[in-house]
CSV table of C-alpha atoms and ligand atoms in Angstrom, one decimal:
chain,number,residue,atom,x,y,z
A,17,UNK,CA,3.7,25.5,4.2
A,18,UNK,CA,4.2,27.7,1.7
A,19,UNK,CA,0.5,28.0,-0.1
A,20,UNK,CA,-2.8,25.7,0.3
A,21,UNK,CA,-4.2,23.1,-1.6
A,22,UNK,CA,-6.9,22.9,-3.9
A,23,UNK,CA,-10.2,22.9,-2.0
A,24,UNK,CA,-10.9,19.7,-4.2
A,25,UNK,CA,-7.5,17.6,-3.1
A,26,UNK,CA,-8.2,14.3,-1.1
A,27,UNK,CA,-7.3,14.0,2.3
A,28,UNK,CA,-7.0,10.7,3.0
A,29,UNK,CA,-6.0,8.1,5.8
A,30,UNK,CA,-5.5,4.7,5.3
A,31,UNK,CA,-6.0,1.1,7.4
A,32,UNK,CA,-5.6,-2.5,5.4
A,33,UNK,CA,-8.1,-5.6,6.8
A,34,UNK,CA,-5.2,-7.9,7.8
A,35,UNK,CA,-3.9,-5.0,10.0
A,36,UNK,CA,-6.6,-4.0,12.1
A,37,UNK,CA,-10.5,-5.9,11.9
A,38,UNK,CA,-9.3,-8.9,14.1
A,39,UNK,CA,-12.4,-11.2,14.2
A,40,UNK,CA,-9.6,-13.0,13.1
A,41,UNK,CA,-12.5,-16.4,12.8
A,42,UNK,CA,-15.8,-14.7,13.7
A,43,UNK,CA,-18.9,-15.2,11.9
A,44,UNK,CA,-18.3,-17.6,9.1
A,45,UNK,CA,-14.8,-15.4,7.9
A,46,UNK,CA,-11.5,-18.3,6.6
A,47,UNK,CA,-8.4,-18.3,6.7
A,48,UNK,CA,-5.7,-16.0,4.9
A,49,UNK,CA,-1.7,-16.7,4.8
A,50,UNK,CA,-1.4,-14.6,7.2
A,51,UNK,CA,-3.0,-15.8,10.1
A,52,UNK,CA,-1.2,-19.2,8.6
A,53,UNK,CA,1.8,-17.6,9.1
A,54,UNK,CA,1.7,-16.0,11.7
A,55,UNK,CA,1.3,-20.0,14.1
A,56,UNK,CA,4.9,-20.2,12.8
A,57,UNK,CA,7.3,-19.2,15.7
A,58,UNK,CA,9.8,-16.3,14.5
A,59,UNK,CA,7.7,-15.3,11.7
A,60,UNK,CA,6.8,-12.0,13.8
A,61,UNK,CA,8.1,-10.2,16.3
A,62,UNK,CA,7.2,-11.2,20.2
A,63,UNK,CA,5.4,-14.3,17.7
A,64,UNK,CA,2.0,-12.1,17.7
A,65,UNK,CA,-0.7,-11.9,15.6
A,66,UNK,CA,-4.4,-10.1,13.7
A,67,UNK,CA,-6.2,-12.3,15.8
A,68,UNK,CA,-7.8,-9.3,17.7
A,69,UNK,CA,-5.7,-6.7,15.7
A,70,UNK,CA,-7.5,-3.1,17.1
A,71,UNK,CA,-10.9,-5.2,17.3
A,72,UNK,CA,-12.0,-2.9,14.6
A,73,UNK,CA,-15.0,-5.9,13.0
A,74,UNK,CA,-16.8,-4.5,16.6
A,75,UNK,CA,-15.4,-0.9,17.0
A,76,UNK,CA,-15.7,0.3,13.0
A,77,UNK,CA,-18.4,2.9,14.0
A,78,UNK,CA,-16.5,4.5,16.9
A,79,UNK,CA,-13.2,4.6,14.5
A,80,UNK,CA,-15.4,7.0,11.2
A,81,UNK,CA,-16.5,9.4,14.2
A,82,UNK,CA,-12.8,9.3,14.8
A,83,UNK,CA,-12.4,9.9,11.4
A,84,UNK,CA,-15.1,13.1,11.3
A,85,UNK,CA,-13.8,14.2,14.1
A,86,UNK,CA,-10.0,14.9,12.4
A,87,UNK,CA,-11.9,16.1,9.7
A,88,UNK,CA,-10.7,13.6,6.4
A,89,UNK,CA,-12.7,12.7,2.9
A,90,UNK,CA,-11.5,10.1,2.4
A,91,UNK,CA,-10.5,6.7,3.6
A,92,UNK,CA,-8.8,3.5,2.3
A,93,UNK,CA,-9.8,0.3,3.3
A,94,UNK,CA,-9.5,-3.1,2.2
A,95,UNK,CA,-11.7,-6.0,1.8
A,96,UNK,CA,-10.5,-9.3,2.8
A,97,UNK,CA,-11.3,-11.5,0.7
A,98,UNK,CA,-11.0,-14.7,2.9
A,99,UNK,CA,-13.7,-12.8,4.9
A,100,UNK,CA,-16.3,-12.5,1.8
A,101,UNK,CA,-15.6,-15.5,0.7
A,102,UNK,CA,-14.7,-18.2,2.7
A,103,UNK,CA,-12.2,-20.3,0.5
A,104,UNK,CA,-10.8,-17.8,-2.1
A,105,UNK,CA,-13.4,-19.0,-4.7
A,106,UNK,CA,-17.5,-20.4,-5.2
A,107,UNK,CA,-19.3,-20.2,-1.5
A,108,UNK,CA,-19.6,-16.4,-0.9
A,109,UNK,CA,-19.9,-15.5,2.6
A,110,UNK,CA,-22.9,-13.0,2.6
A,111,UNK,CA,-22.2,-12.1,6.6
A,112,UNK,CA,-19.1,-10.6,5.4
A,113,UNK,CA,-20.6,-9.4,2.9
A,114,UNK,CA,-22.7,-7.8,5.7
A,115,UNK,CA,-19.8,-6.7,7.6
A,116,UNK,CA,-18.5,-4.3,4.9
A,117,UNK,CA,-21.9,-2.7,3.8
A,118,UNK,CA,-22.0,-1.4,7.1
A,119,UNK,CA,-18.8,0.1,7.5
A,120,UNK,CA,-19.1,1.4,3.4
A,121,UNK,CA,-23.2,3.0,4.5
A,122,UNK,CA,-21.6,5.0,7.9
A,123,UNK,CA,-19.1,6.3,5.6
A,124,UNK,CA,-21.5,7.9,3.8
A,125,UNK,CA,-23.6,8.7,6.4
A,126,UNK,CA,-20.1,10.4,8.4
A,127,UNK,CA,-19.4,12.2,4.3
A,128,UNK,CA,-16.3,10.5,3.9
A,129,UNK,CA,-16.1,8.9,0.7
A,130,UNK,CA,-14.7,4.1,1.4
A,131,UNK,CA,-11.4,4.4,-0.6
A,132,UNK,CA,-11.7,0.3,-1.0
A,133,UNK,CA,-8.3,-1.9,-2.1
A,134,UNK,CA,-9.0,-5.2,-3.0
A,135,UNK,CA,-6.1,-7.6,-2.4
A,136,UNK,CA,-4.2,-6.1,0.9
A,137,UNK,CA,-1.3,-9.0,1.5
A,138,UNK,CA,-4.6,-11.6,2.7
A,139,UNK,CA,-4.7,-14.6,0.0
A,140,UNK,CA,-6.9,-17.1,1.6
A,141,UNK,CA,-5.4,-19.6,3.0
A,142,UNK,CA,-7.5,-22.0,0.3
A,143,UNK,CA,-5.5,-20.4,-2.4
A,144,UNK,CA,-2.3,-21.0,-1.3
A,145,UNK,CA,-3.3,-24.6,-1.1
A,146,UNK,CA,-5.2,-25.8,-3.8
A,147,UNK,CA,-3.4,-22.7,-6.6
A,148,UNK,CA,0.1,-22.1,-4.7
A,149,UNK,CA,-0.4,-18.3,-4.3
A,150,UNK,CA,0.5,-16.4,-6.8
A,151,UNK,CA,2.3,-18.8,-8.8
A,152,UNK,CA,0.1,-20.6,-9.8
A,153,UNK,CA,-1.0,-20.7,-12.5
A,154,UNK,CA,-5.1,-19.6,-12.5
A,155,UNK,CA,-4.6,-16.9,-9.6
A,156,UNK,CA,-4.9,-14.1,-11.9
A,157,UNK,CA,-8.6,-16.0,-13.0
A,158,UNK,CA,-9.5,-16.5,-9.1
A,159,UNK,CA,-9.5,-13.0,-8.4
A,160,UNK,CA,-11.3,-11.5,-11.0
A,161,UNK,CA,-13.8,-13.4,-9.8
A,162,UNK,CA,-13.8,-12.3,-6.5
A,163,UNK,CA,-13.2,-8.5,-7.3
A,164,UNK,CA,-16.6,-9.3,-9.9
A,165,UNK,CA,-17.8,-10.0,-6.2
A,166,UNK,CA,-17.0,-6.7,-4.9
A,167,UNK,CA,-18.1,-4.8,-7.7
A,168,UNK,CA,-21.7,-6.1,-7.7
A,169,UNK,CA,-22.0,-5.8,-4.0
A,170,UNK,CA,-20.3,-2.3,-2.9
A,171,UNK,CA,-20.1,-0.5,-6.6
A,172,UNK,CA,-23.5,1.0,-5.9
A,173,UNK,CA,-22.2,3.0,-3.3
A,174,UNK,CA,-17.8,2.7,-3.8
A,175,UNK,CA,-16.8,4.8,-7.1
A,176,UNK,CA,-12.7,4.3,-6.1
A,177,UNK,CA,-11.2,0.9,-6.6
A,178,UNK,CA,-7.5,0.3,-6.3
A,179,UNK,CA,-7.1,-3.5,-7.0
A,180,UNK,CA,-3.5,-4.7,-5.4
A,181,UNK,CA,-1.6,-3.4,-2.7
A,182,UNK,CA,2.2,-3.6,-4.2
A,183,UNK,CA,2.6,-5.6,-6.1
A,184,UNK,CA,6.9,-6.0,-5.4
A,185,UNK,CA,5.5,-6.2,-1.2
A,186,UNK,CA,3.9,-9.4,-2.2
A,187,UNK,CA,6.6,-10.5,-4.7
A,188,UNK,CA,10.1,-9.5,-3.1
A,189,UNK,CA,8.7,-10.2,1.0
A,190,UNK,CA,6.7,-12.9,0.3
A,191,UNK,CA,8.2,-15.3,-2.5
A,192,UNK,CA,11.9,-13.5,-2.7
A,193,UNK,CA,13.1,-13.2,1.1
A,194,UNK,CA,10.5,-14.8,2.8
A,195,UNK,CA,9.6,-12.5,6.0
A,196,UNK,CA,6.1,-12.0,5.2
A,197,UNK,CA,3.0,-14.7,4.3
A,198,UNK,CA,3.8,-17.3,2.2
A,199,UNK,CA,7.6,-16.6,2.8
A,200,UNK,CA,8.8,-18.2,-0.1
A,201,UNK,CA,12.6,-17.7,-0.8
A,202,UNK,CA,13.8,-17.4,-4.4
A,203,UNK,CA,15.7,-15.5,-6.7
A,204,UNK,CA,13.1,-16.8,-10.0
A,205,UNK,CA,9.3,-16.8,-8.1
A,206,UNK,CA,9.0,-13.0,-7.3
A,207,UNK,CA,9.0,-12.4,-10.6
A,208,UNK,CA,6.0,-15.0,-12.1
A,209,UNK,CA,4.2,-13.7,-8.7
A,210,UNK,CA,4.5,-10.4,-9.5
A,211,UNK,CA,3.2,-11.0,-14.1
A,212,UNK,CA,0.5,-13.3,-11.9
A,213,UNK,CA,-0.2,-9.5,-10.0
A,214,UNK,CA,-0.3,-7.9,-13.4
A,215,UNK,CA,-2.7,-10.2,-14.6
A,216,UNK,CA,-4.2,-10.0,-11.9
A,217,UNK,CA,-4.5,-6.5,-12.0
A,218,UNK,CA,-5.4,-6.4,-15.2
A,219,UNK,CA,-8.3,-9.3,-15.4
A,220,UNK,CA,-10.3,-7.2,-12.5
A,221,UNK,CA,-9.9,-4.3,-14.1
A,222,UNK,CA,-11.7,-5.6,-17.3
A,223,UNK,CA,-13.8,-6.6,-16.0
A,224,UNK,CA,-15.0,-3.2,-14.1
A,225,UNK,CA,-14.5,-1.4,-17.3
A,226,UNK,CA,-17.3,-4.4,-19.7
A,227,UNK,CA,-19.7,-4.8,-16.8
A,228,UNK,CA,-19.5,-2.4,-14.8
A,229,UNK,CA,-18.4,1.1,-14.8
A,230,UNK,CA,-20.4,2.4,-17.7
A,231,UNK,CA,-23.5,2.3,-14.8
A,232,UNK,CA,-21.5,2.5,-11.3
A,233,UNK,CA,-19.6,5.8,-13.1
A,234,UNK,CA,-16.3,4.5,-10.2
A,235,UNK,CA,-13.1,4.8,-11.4
A,236,UNK,CA,-9.9,2.0,-10.5
A,237,UNK,CA,-6.4,1.8,-10.4
A,238,UNK,CA,-3.3,0.0,-9.0
A,239,UNK,CA,-1.0,1.2,-5.5
A,240,UNK,CA,2.5,0.0,-6.4
A,241,UNK,CA,5.3,1.4,-3.7
A,242,UNK,CA,8.2,2.7,-4.5
A,243,UNK,CA,11.7,4.8,-2.0
A,244,UNK,CA,13.2,7.2,-4.0
A,245,UNK,CA,17.1,6.0,-5.2
A,246,UNK,CA,19.1,8.9,-5.3
A,247,UNK,CA,22.9,8.9,-7.2
A,248,UNK,CA,25.4,8.8,-4.5
A,249,UNK,CA,27.7,10.3,-6.6
A,250,UNK,CA,27.0,11.8,-9.9
A,251,UNK,CA,28.9,9.5,-12.0
A,252,UNK,CA,27.0,8.1,-14.4
A,253,UNK,CA,27.8,4.8,-13.7
A,254,UNK,CA,25.8,5.6,-9.5
A,255,UNK,CA,23.2,7.5,-11.9
A,256,UNK,CA,22.5,4.9,-14.4
A,257,UNK,CA,22.5,2.6,-11.4
A,258,UNK,CA,19.8,4.9,-9.3
A,259,UNK,CA,16.7,4.8,-12.3
A,260,UNK,CA,18.1,0.9,-12.9
A,261,UNK,CA,17.1,0.4,-9.2
A,262,UNK,CA,13.6,2.5,-9.8
A,263,UNK,CA,12.8,0.8,-12.9
A,264,UNK,CA,13.2,-3.0,-10.9
A,265,UNK,CA,11.6,-0.9,-7.6
A,266,UNK,CA,8.4,0.8,-9.4
A,267,UNK,CA,8.5,0.6,-13.6
A,268,UNK,CA,8.2,-3.3,-12.9
A,269,UNK,CA,4.5,-3.2,-12.6
A,270,UNK,CA,4.0,0.9,-14.1
A,271,UNK,CA,5.8,0.4,-17.3
A,272,UNK,CA,3.5,-3.3,-18.3
A,273,UNK,CA,0.6,0.0,-17.5
A,274,UNK,CA,1.3,2.5,-18.8
A,275,UNK,CA,3.6,1.5,-22.2
A,276,UNK,CA,2.2,-2.7,-22.6
A,277,UNK,CA,5.8,-3.9,-21.3
A,278,UNK,CA,8.8,-4.4,-19.0
A,279,UNK,CA,11.6,-1.7,-18.9
A,280,UNK,CA,14.3,-2.9,-20.5
A,281,UNK,CA,16.3,-3.5,-18.0
A,282,UNK,CA,15.1,-6.0,-16.7
A,283,UNK,CA,14.0,-7.4,-19.8
A,284,UNK,CA,17.9,-7.1,-20.7
A,285,UNK,CA,19.3,-8.7,-17.5
A,286,UNK,CA,16.9,-11.3,-16.8
A,287,UNK,CA,16.3,-13.2,-20.1
A,288,UNK,CA,14.4,-16.6,-19.8
A,289,UNK,CA,13.6,-15.6,-16.4
A,290,UNK,CA,11.3,-13.0,-16.7
A,291,UNK,CA,7.8,-13.6,-18.1
A,292,UNK,CA,6.5,-12.4,-20.8
A,293,UNK,CA,3.4,-11.5,-21.8
A,294,UNK,CA,0.9,-12.5,-24.3
A,295,UNK,CA,0.1,-10.2,-27.4
A,296,UNK,CA,-3.3,-10.5,-25.9
A,297,UNK,CA,-2.4,-9.8,-22.2
A,298,UNK,CA,-0.1,-6.8,-23.3
A,299,UNK,CA,-3.3,-5.3,-25.1
A,300,UNK,CA,-5.6,-6.1,-21.7
A,301,UNK,CA,-3.3,-4.8,-19.8
A,302,UNK,CA,-2.3,-1.0,-21.1
A,303,UNK,CA,-4.0,1.2,-20.4
A,304,UNK,CA,-6.1,-0.7,-17.0
A,305,UNK,CA,-5.0,2.1,-14.9
A,306,UNK,CA,-7.1,5.6,-14.3
A,307,UNK,CA,-5.0,6.6,-11.4
A,308,UNK,CA,-2.0,5.9,-10.3
A,309,UNK,CA,-1.9,5.2,-6.6
A,310,UNK,CA,1.3,5.5,-5.1
A,311,UNK,CA,2.3,4.3,-1.8
A,312,UNK,CA,6.1,6.1,-0.3
A,313,UNK,CA,8.0,5.5,2.8
A,314,UNK,CA,11.5,6.3,2.2
A,315,UNK,CA,15.0,7.3,0.7
A,316,UNK,CA,18.6,5.1,0.1
A,317,UNK,CA,21.5,6.1,-1.4
A,318,UNK,CA,21.9,3.9,-5.4
A,319,UNK,CA,25.9,3.2,-5.8
A,320,UNK,CA,26.7,0.6,-8.9
A,321,UNK,CA,27.7,-2.5,-7.4
A,322,UNK,CA,30.0,-3.7,-11.1
A,323,UNK,CA,28.9,-7.1,-9.7
A,324,UNK,CA,30.3,-6.4,-6.2
A,325,UNK,CA,26.6,-7.1,-3.5
A,326,UNK,CA,27.3,-6.1,-0.7
A,327,UNK,CA,24.9,-8.0,1.1
A,328,UNK,CA,22.5,-6.0,3.5
A,329,UNK,CA,19.1,-7.0,4.7
A,330,UNK,CA,19.0,-3.8,6.7
A,331,UNK,CA,19.3,-2.1,4.2
A,332,UNK,CA,17.3,-4.7,1.5
A,333,UNK,CA,19.6,-6.0,-0.6
A,334,UNK,CA,21.0,-9.9,-1.6
A,335,UNK,CA,18.4,-11.7,-3.4
A,336,UNK,CA,16.8,-9.3,-6.7
A,337,UNK,CA,19.4,-6.3,-5.7
A,338,UNK,CA,22.3,-9.0,-7.6
A,339,UNK,CA,19.8,-8.5,-10.4
A,340,UNK,CA,20.2,-5.3,-10.6
A,341,UNK,CA,23.3,-4.8,-9.4
A,342,UNK,CA,22.7,-2.1,-7.3
A,343,UNK,CA,23.4,-1.1,-3.9
A,344,UNK,CA,21.8,0.7,-1.2
A,345,UNK,CA,22.9,2.5,1.9
A,346,UNK,CA,22.0,5.8,4.1
A,347,UNK,CA,23.0,9.1,4.9
A,348,UNK,CA,24.7,9.0,8.6
A,349,UNK,CA,23.4,12.6,8.9
A,350,UNK,CA,19.5,11.3,8.1
A,351,UNK,CA,16.8,11.0,10.7
A,352,UNK,CA,15.4,7.5,10.8
A,353,UNK,CA,12.0,6.4,12.2
A,354,UNK,CA,11.2,4.1,14.1
A,355,UNK,CA,11.2,1.5,12.0
A,356,UNK,CA,15.1,2.7,11.2
A,357,UNK,CA,13.9,4.4,7.8
A,358,UNK,CA,15.4,7.7,6.3
A,359,UNK,CA,12.9,10.5,6.4
A,360,UNK,CA,14.2,12.3,3.4
A,361,UNK,CA,10.6,14.4,1.7
A,362,UNK,CA,12.9,15.7,-1.1
A,363,UNK,CA,12.6,11.8,-1.4
A,364,UNK,CA,9.2,12.2,-1.7
A,365,UNK,CA,10.0,15.0,-4.3
A,366,UNK,CA,12.1,13.8,-7.2
A,367,UNK,CA,10.1,10.9,-7.0
A,368,UNK,CA,6.6,13.1,-8.0
A,369,UNK,CA,8.7,14.3,-10.2
A,370,UNK,CA,10.1,11.1,-11.9
A,371,UNK,CA,7.2,9.2,-13.0
A,372,UNK,CA,5.4,12.5,-13.8
A,373,UNK,CA,8.4,13.0,-16.4
A,374,UNK,CA,8.0,8.6,-17.3
A,375,UNK,CA,4.1,9.2,-17.3
A,376,UNK,CA,3.3,12.5,-18.4
A,377,UNK,CA,0.2,13.4,-16.3
A,378,UNK,CA,-0.9,11.1,-15.1
A,379,UNK,CA,-3.0,11.3,-12.3
A,380,UNK,CA,-1.5,10.1,-8.8
A,381,UNK,CA,-2.5,9.7,-5.4
A,382,UNK,CA,-0.1,8.9,-2.7
A,383,UNK,CA,-3.1,6.3,-1.0
A,384,UNK,CA,0.3,6.1,2.0
A,385,UNK,CA,3.0,8.2,3.3
A,386,UNK,CA,3.9,8.4,7.8
A,387,UNK,CA,6.3,7.3,9.6
A,388,UNK,CA,5.9,4.8,12.9
A,389,UNK,CA,7.2,6.0,16.3
A,390,UNK,CA,8.1,4.6,19.4
A,391,UNK,CA,4.9,6.6,20.9
A,392,UNK,CA,4.2,6.7,24.7
A,393,UNK,CA,1.0,7.7,26.4
A,394,UNK,CA,1.5,10.4,28.6
A,395,UNK,CA,-0.6,11.3,31.7
A,396,UNK,CA,-3.8,10.4,28.7
A,397,UNK,CA,-1.7,12.3,25.4
A,398,UNK,CA,1.3,11.7,23.2
A,399,UNK,CA,2.8,14.1,22.0
A,400,UNK,CA,4.3,12.5,18.6
A,401,UNK,CA,5.9,15.7,17.3
A,402,UNK,CA,8.3,13.7,15.3
A,403,UNK,CA,5.5,12.7,13.4
A,404,UNK,CA,4.5,15.4,13.1
A,405,UNK,CA,7.2,17.1,11.3
A,406,UNK,CA,6.9,14.3,9.4
A,407,UNK,CA,4.1,15.1,7.6
A,408,UNK,CA,4.6,18.3,7.3
A,409,UNK,CA,7.4,18.2,5.7
A,410,UNK,CA,6.3,15.3,3.1
A,411,UNK,CA,2.9,17.0,2.7
A,412,UNK,CA,5.6,20.4,1.3
A,413,UNK,CA,7.3,18.4,-1.2
A,414,UNK,CA,4.1,17.2,-2.2
A,415,UNK,CA,3.0,20.3,-2.9
A,416,UNK,CA,6.2,21.8,-4.1
A,417,UNK,CA,5.9,18.8,-6.6
A,418,UNK,CA,2.7,19.8,-7.5
A,419,UNK,CA,3.9,23.4,-7.8
A,420,UNK,CA,6.4,22.5,-10.3
A,421,UNK,CA,3.4,20.6,-12.6
A,422,UNK,CA,3.1,16.7,-11.6
A,423,UNK,CA,-0.8,15.8,-11.8
A,424,UNK,CA,-0.5,14.6,-7.5
A,425,UNK,CA,-4.4,15.1,-6.3
A,426,UNK,CA,-5.0,13.4,-3.6
A,427,UNK,CA,-3.0,12.0,0.0
A,428,UNK,CA,-3.1,9.2,2.8
A,429,UNK,CA,-1.8,8.9,5.4
A,430,UNK,CA,-0.9,5.9,7.1
A,431,UNK,CA,-2.2,5.2,8.9
A,432,UNK,CA,-5.5,5.6,11.0
A,433,UNK,CA,-4.3,4.1,13.9
A,434,UNK,CA,-1.7,2.1,15.8
A,435,UNK,CA,-2.3,-2.2,13.8
A,436,UNK,CA,-0.7,-5.2,13.9
A,437,UNK,CA,2.6,-3.9,11.4
A,438,UNK,CA,3.5,-7.3,9.9
A,439,UNK,CA,6.3,-9.1,10.6
A,440,UNK,CA,6.8,-5.9,13.2
A,441,UNK,CA,3.9,-7.2,15.3
A,442,UNK,CA,2.5,-3.9,17.2
A,443,UNK,CA,5.4,-2.6,18.7
A,444,UNK,CA,5.9,-0.4,15.5
A,445,UNK,CA,3.3,2.2,15.4
A,446,UNK,CA,2.0,4.1,12.1
A,447,UNK,CA,-1.3,6.0,13.6
A,448,UNK,CA,-2.4,9.2,13.7
A,449,UNK,CA,-4.3,7.3,17.3
A,450,UNK,CA,-2.8,5.8,18.8
A,451,UNK,CA,-4.7,2.6,20.2
A,452,UNK,CA,-3.9,1.2,23.3
A,453,UNK,CA,-4.1,-2.5,22.8
A,454,UNK,CA,-5.1,-3.4,26.9
A,455,UNK,CA,-8.4,-2.0,26.8
A,456,UNK,CA,-8.8,-0.5,22.2
A,457,UNK,CA,-9.3,2.2,24.0
A,458,UNK,CA,-8.3,4.8,20.5
A,459,UNK,CA,-6.5,8.3,21.4
A,460,UNK,CA,-5.6,10.9,18.7
A,461,UNK,CA,-2.2,11.2,18.2
A,462,UNK,CA,-1.0,15.4,18.3
A,463,UNK,CA,-0.4,14.2,14.8
A,464,UNK,CA,-3.9,13.5,14.1
A,465,UNK,CA,-5.3,17.0,16.1
A,466,UNK,CA,-2.2,19.1,13.8
A,467,UNK,CA,-4.1,17.6,10.8
A,468,UNK,CA,-7.5,18.4,11.3
A,469,UNK,CA,-6.1,21.3,11.5
A,470,UNK,CA,-4.4,21.9,8.7
A,471,UNK,CA,-6.9,20.2,6.0
A,472,UNK,CA,-9.8,22.7,7.7
A,473,UNK,CA,-7.2,25.3,6.2
A,474,UNK,CA,-7.1,24.1,3.0
A,475,UNK,CA,-10.7,24.4,3.0
A,476,UNK,CA,-11.5,27.3,1.8
B,19,GAL,C1,3.2,-0.8,3.4
B,19,GAL,C2,1.4,-1.4,3.3
B,19,GAL,C3,1.1,-0.8,4.4
B,19,GAL,C4,1.9,-0.7,5.9
B,19,GAL,C5,2.9,0.4,6.1
B,19,GAL,C6,4.1,0.3,6.6
B,19,GAL,O1,4.0,-1.4,3.1
B,19,GAL,O2,1.6,-1.6,2.2
B,19,GAL,O3,0.7,-2.3,5.1
B,19,GAL,O4,2.1,-1.7,6.8
B,19,GAL,O5,3.9,-0.7,4.5
B,19,GAL,O6,5.3,-0.8,6.5
């Protein structure tokens, strides 16, 4: 790395409840849509599930010690909604509340700041049945009630809140392509789900700002994911296609938050298929984030389709890609991770600059960046040099963006440890710590050791 990051830059690791906790039916936890989805044969690789996962429920103290050993000062995790409210509304499960209080206290004892995500995909199953999940008319109000419970119970100690993780994934993979829970396949449902997710975010923020922020003094934002879309050629058509693709991916959720309305490209192309916000809702949504949470993993070429969409599930085409008229592809020379995602650090820098350009001086926090490899434990060691190079090059790209004026203030590696990688099961290892899923032993990989040294050098 050429130069150092500022001393107050946040270095953290991230996880989410369903991917690590296990204890799926213990101490009053209600089922979530991911518990149910995993029961459907063929939905998850090897029909695996998160019933035990990393058993973080019983190992959290050990895990927090490992974080401390890594030198991180922040830990991003999510609350399992159905652990604290088994049916999603109404009755509260005190054992679930106590579990998160113990985690928060343990983090603070170790000088690690909790960054809490309220919703990382594991919707209480009761809300899927009773309210049609994210398509239901009441869901945003129900979410705001759950958020209120969390602010009440944890807000004296939690000062960093993320409402929703990756609305794009929930809408497109959960309600469009059906590859994630709840498994719906539709061309229109993603836009309604997305609409309700934005409203849910804004209503939760409103509750926080009115009832808690003045005394608790924390900050709150939403985390959205986006790959970079590089124009395939320098033709104006491809340049426009890449812009459109970024609007259909990221600005779909962030334009309402910063401007109060959807991007013009979506409004024009979707017409009546895109729901509308009322004037009151627009007021509620605009300005509803104290920071811009970004999850970033990869880059693809974008090419104007001229109405001829090439179907390719590998590159995420199909479904709504007709709506954007963009074909996606990769450069054959790009290295790929075990997920098949291209390693393109300059794409990260370009995306950060695109965000800065669209929403000037917004405070950005990378709440996830990382990679999966086929890690092997050999003689007690996991020598994950590819991951180490990935982190080095992406963090260097972040530094360059900062030097060119981007207001990036934090970076969280995905993930603290290997875990349940949704429809890919346990084979895709994203962790800085290797988890032996038989013995549940955790072992720091070479990348975790590198991270520790790297964070140390940025302290002075
Ligand atoms: C993100 C998600 C994480 C993790 C990661 C790697 O989309 O928020 O839960 O699975 O991708 O695929």
